[in-house]
Amino acid sequence: MFVDSLLYLAIVPLLPWYAEEFGLGRVGAAVLLAAYPVSFLLITAPAGWLASRLGARRVVIVGTACFIVATLLFAWGPTAEVVILARLLQGAGGGINWGAAMAWLTGNTPPERRSRVTGAISGVLAAGAVCGPVIGALAGASSPTAVFGLVTVLAVIALGLSIATPAGAVMPRDPALHTTLGRLLQHPLVICSLAFSLADAVGVAAVDLLAPLALGANGVSSAAIGAALTIGAALGIVAAQVAGRVGERVGSFPVALVGGLGMGVVPALLVLPLPDWGILVLLAALGPFFPILMTGVFPLMTAAADDLGLSHGTANALPNMVWSAGFAVAPLLVAPLANAAGDATAYAVVALLVFGLLAIAVLMRARARNLSLSH
């Protein structure tokens, strides 16, 4: 999970560099950004389901091996096509680990401690996000080959740890994948979590695409963009720990709602004609809201899975599927909208969509409480 987070955010400050190196415009940069969630979307549900059949540890080992191949391609990719292929393989590894590794974690954790444990893993992801922009900035300033070669070493270490870690508790064996998905999608807490996940994807995708490109066009360096992302991720480490502890006291839903509100407020503020330093501040401010939201979402999903007698693999894969679909589609819609109507209009549409999804989450939470399914 650390390597996945590191690789994902290493690309963001490099977007202007890749755009110049390979002659990519906004749409080309959007394709590069969207390649990760496309493969993530295709692989995460089958991987989560297979975790209940083959064991989460075995599936995670395969996902971690994908990171090794991806980092090698990032290191030596000579063309845009090869770098996009690396992004696809990284997405496959991320999809496997967000389903199977989270199931491995939550399946070995009592329900009353899942909020804190999910907060801890969100903190690990935020730590990867701290290192990711630094890696990206270093690659932009020096050599992607050398920097991503070092990341390959981290991926090999992650593989070794996956092999050495015991399998732990045996998860329930889910029925056929379509049956499992159908049962989950009837649970209001699942719909609530999916609305949160989509809100997160849309908000992050829009800001991660438009803000770095606008800053790069204004002459802001990759190092400055990476520094803003690093500050945001560092704040996310602290926010995740606090969110996990708060979730144990007040429940997971309020925690997720706070994260979702942040995902809507940041693009709403970016509608304003801000100076470069203001955009950098908001880019950093977005950082804590992702781990806060994820700390709330996964306990909601595992509560629904426990209620239905299902494993956590497929349940944890569902919000990841929705997130990756939103993250794949959003840049491809936001880029032409920004080209046609300007960044401010694109940010306004994104903010309205995020707040609409939060309203759906609130309604589904109310329905779950009426059905005595609250968590």
XYZ file of C-alpha atoms in Angstrom, residues 23-166:
144
model
C 4.454 16.178 -26.419
C 1.315 15.531 -24.362
C -1.445 18.105 -24.153
C -4.098 18.237 -21.451
C -5.936 15.267 -22.928
C -2.724 13.235 -23.201
C -1.859 14.048 -19.596
C -5.384 13.025 -18.624
C -4.893 9.646 -20.346
C -1.676 9.112 -18.396
C -3.405 10.058 -15.150
C -6.449 7.880 -15.951
C -4.496 4.730 -16.920
C -4.074 3.769 -13.261
C -7.781 3.783 -12.326
C -8.794 2.030 -15.569
C -6.816 -1.119 -14.764
C -7.635 -0.682 -11.071
C -11.334 -0.774 -11.991
C -11.019 -3.982 -13.999
C -8.984 -5.948 -11.446
C -10.053 -4.943 -7.938
C -13.415 -6.774 -7.644
C -12.141 -10.097 -9.045
C -9.066 -9.784 -6.805
C -11.177 -9.135 -3.712
C -13.403 -12.077 -4.577
C -10.408 -14.356 -5.213
C -9.037 -13.389 -1.802
C -12.002 -15.205 -0.236
C -11.266 -18.277 -2.367
C -7.459 -18.424 -2.487
C -6.529 -16.437 0.617
C -5.718 -12.744 0.785
C -1.971 -13.261 1.273
C -1.528 -15.144 -1.994
C -3.419 -12.537 -3.960
C -1.423 -9.705 -2.371
C 1.846 -11.337 -3.439
C 0.697 -11.170 -7.079
C -0.319 -7.526 -6.699
C 3.023 -6.586 -5.190
C 4.834 -8.257 -8.083
C 2.913 -5.908 -10.419
C 4.489 -2.948 -8.606
C 7.964 -4.283 -9.361
C 7.272 -4.482 -13.090
C 5.582 -1.062 -13.055
C 8.501 0.686 -11.367
C 10.962 -0.856 -13.806
C 8.913 0.496 -16.700
C 8.678 3.916 -15.053
C 12.455 3.861 -14.686
C 13.313 2.988 -18.269
C 10.193 3.880 -20.270
C 11.397 5.567 -23.480
C 7.972 6.588 -24.814
C 4.606 7.799 -23.604
C 3.102 4.409 -24.492
C 5.518 2.563 -22.211
C 4.906 4.971 -19.336
C 1.153 4.542 -19.781
C 1.677 0.745 -19.710
C 3.576 1.172 -16.436
C 0.663 3.182 -15.094
C -1.723 0.377 -16.114
C 0.370 -2.240 -14.301
C 0.581 -0.049 -11.226
C -3.209 0.227 -11.309
C -3.497 -3.565 -11.466
C -1.271 -3.935 -8.410
C -3.175 -1.199 -6.609
C -6.516 -2.792 -7.435
C -5.367 -6.130 -6.080
C -3.995 -4.674 -2.872
C -6.868 -2.293 -2.140
C -9.205 -5.295 -2.277
C -7.124 -8.188 -0.970
C -4.701 -6.381 1.361
C -7.458 -4.381 3.043
C -9.419 -7.628 3.464
C -6.304 -9.224 4.956
C -6.106 -6.334 7.422
C -9.766 -5.895 8.398
C -10.437 -9.645 8.444
C -7.830 -9.982 11.201
C -9.145 -7.007 13.217
C -12.120 -6.988 15.642
C -14.959 -4.685 14.471
C -14.516 -2.278 17.383
C -10.894 -1.608 16.376
C -11.326 -1.293 12.615
C -11.641 2.469 12.620
C -8.301 2.901 14.371
C -6.588 0.235 12.248
C -7.974 1.739 9.043
C -6.738 5.114 10.261
C -3.301 3.578 10.758
C -3.188 2.187 7.227
C -4.454 5.524 5.918
C -1.509 7.075 7.723
C 0.819 4.653 5.927
C -0.761 5.692 2.634
C -0.267 9.322 3.573
C 3.379 8.552 4.357
C 3.710 7.134 0.855
C 2.061 10.300 -0.392
C 4.678 12.344 1.456
C 7.454 10.481 -0.319
C 5.692 10.325 -3.704
C 5.909 14.021 -4.623
C 9.513 14.090 -3.429
C 10.269 11.142 -5.711
C 8.480 12.873 -8.574
C 10.283 16.153 -8.010
C 13.646 14.370 -7.841
C 12.867 12.469 -11.035
C 11.920 15.699 -12.783
C 15.064 17.467 -11.610
C 17.477 14.591 -12.226
C 16.718 11.246 -13.890
C 13.496 9.166 -13.788
C 15.667 6.109 -14.454
C 17.718 6.473 -11.281
C 14.862 7.575 -9.015
C 12.329 4.950 -10.085
C 15.106 2.363 -9.975
C 15.336 3.060 -6.242
C 11.563 2.689 -5.919
C 11.895 -0.759 -7.500
C 14.005 -1.767 -4.496
C 11.137 -0.724 -2.196
C 8.724 -2.819 -4.258
C 11.006 -5.856 -3.885
C 11.095 -5.292 -0.099
C 7.286 -5.098 -0.067
C 7.130 -8.418 -1.911
C 9.451 -10.023 0.626
C 7.306 -8.774 3.516
C 4.149 -10.090 1.839
C 5.709 -13.536 1.496
C 6.964 -13.539 5.103
C 3.689 -12.420 6.730
C 1.332 -15.172 8.007
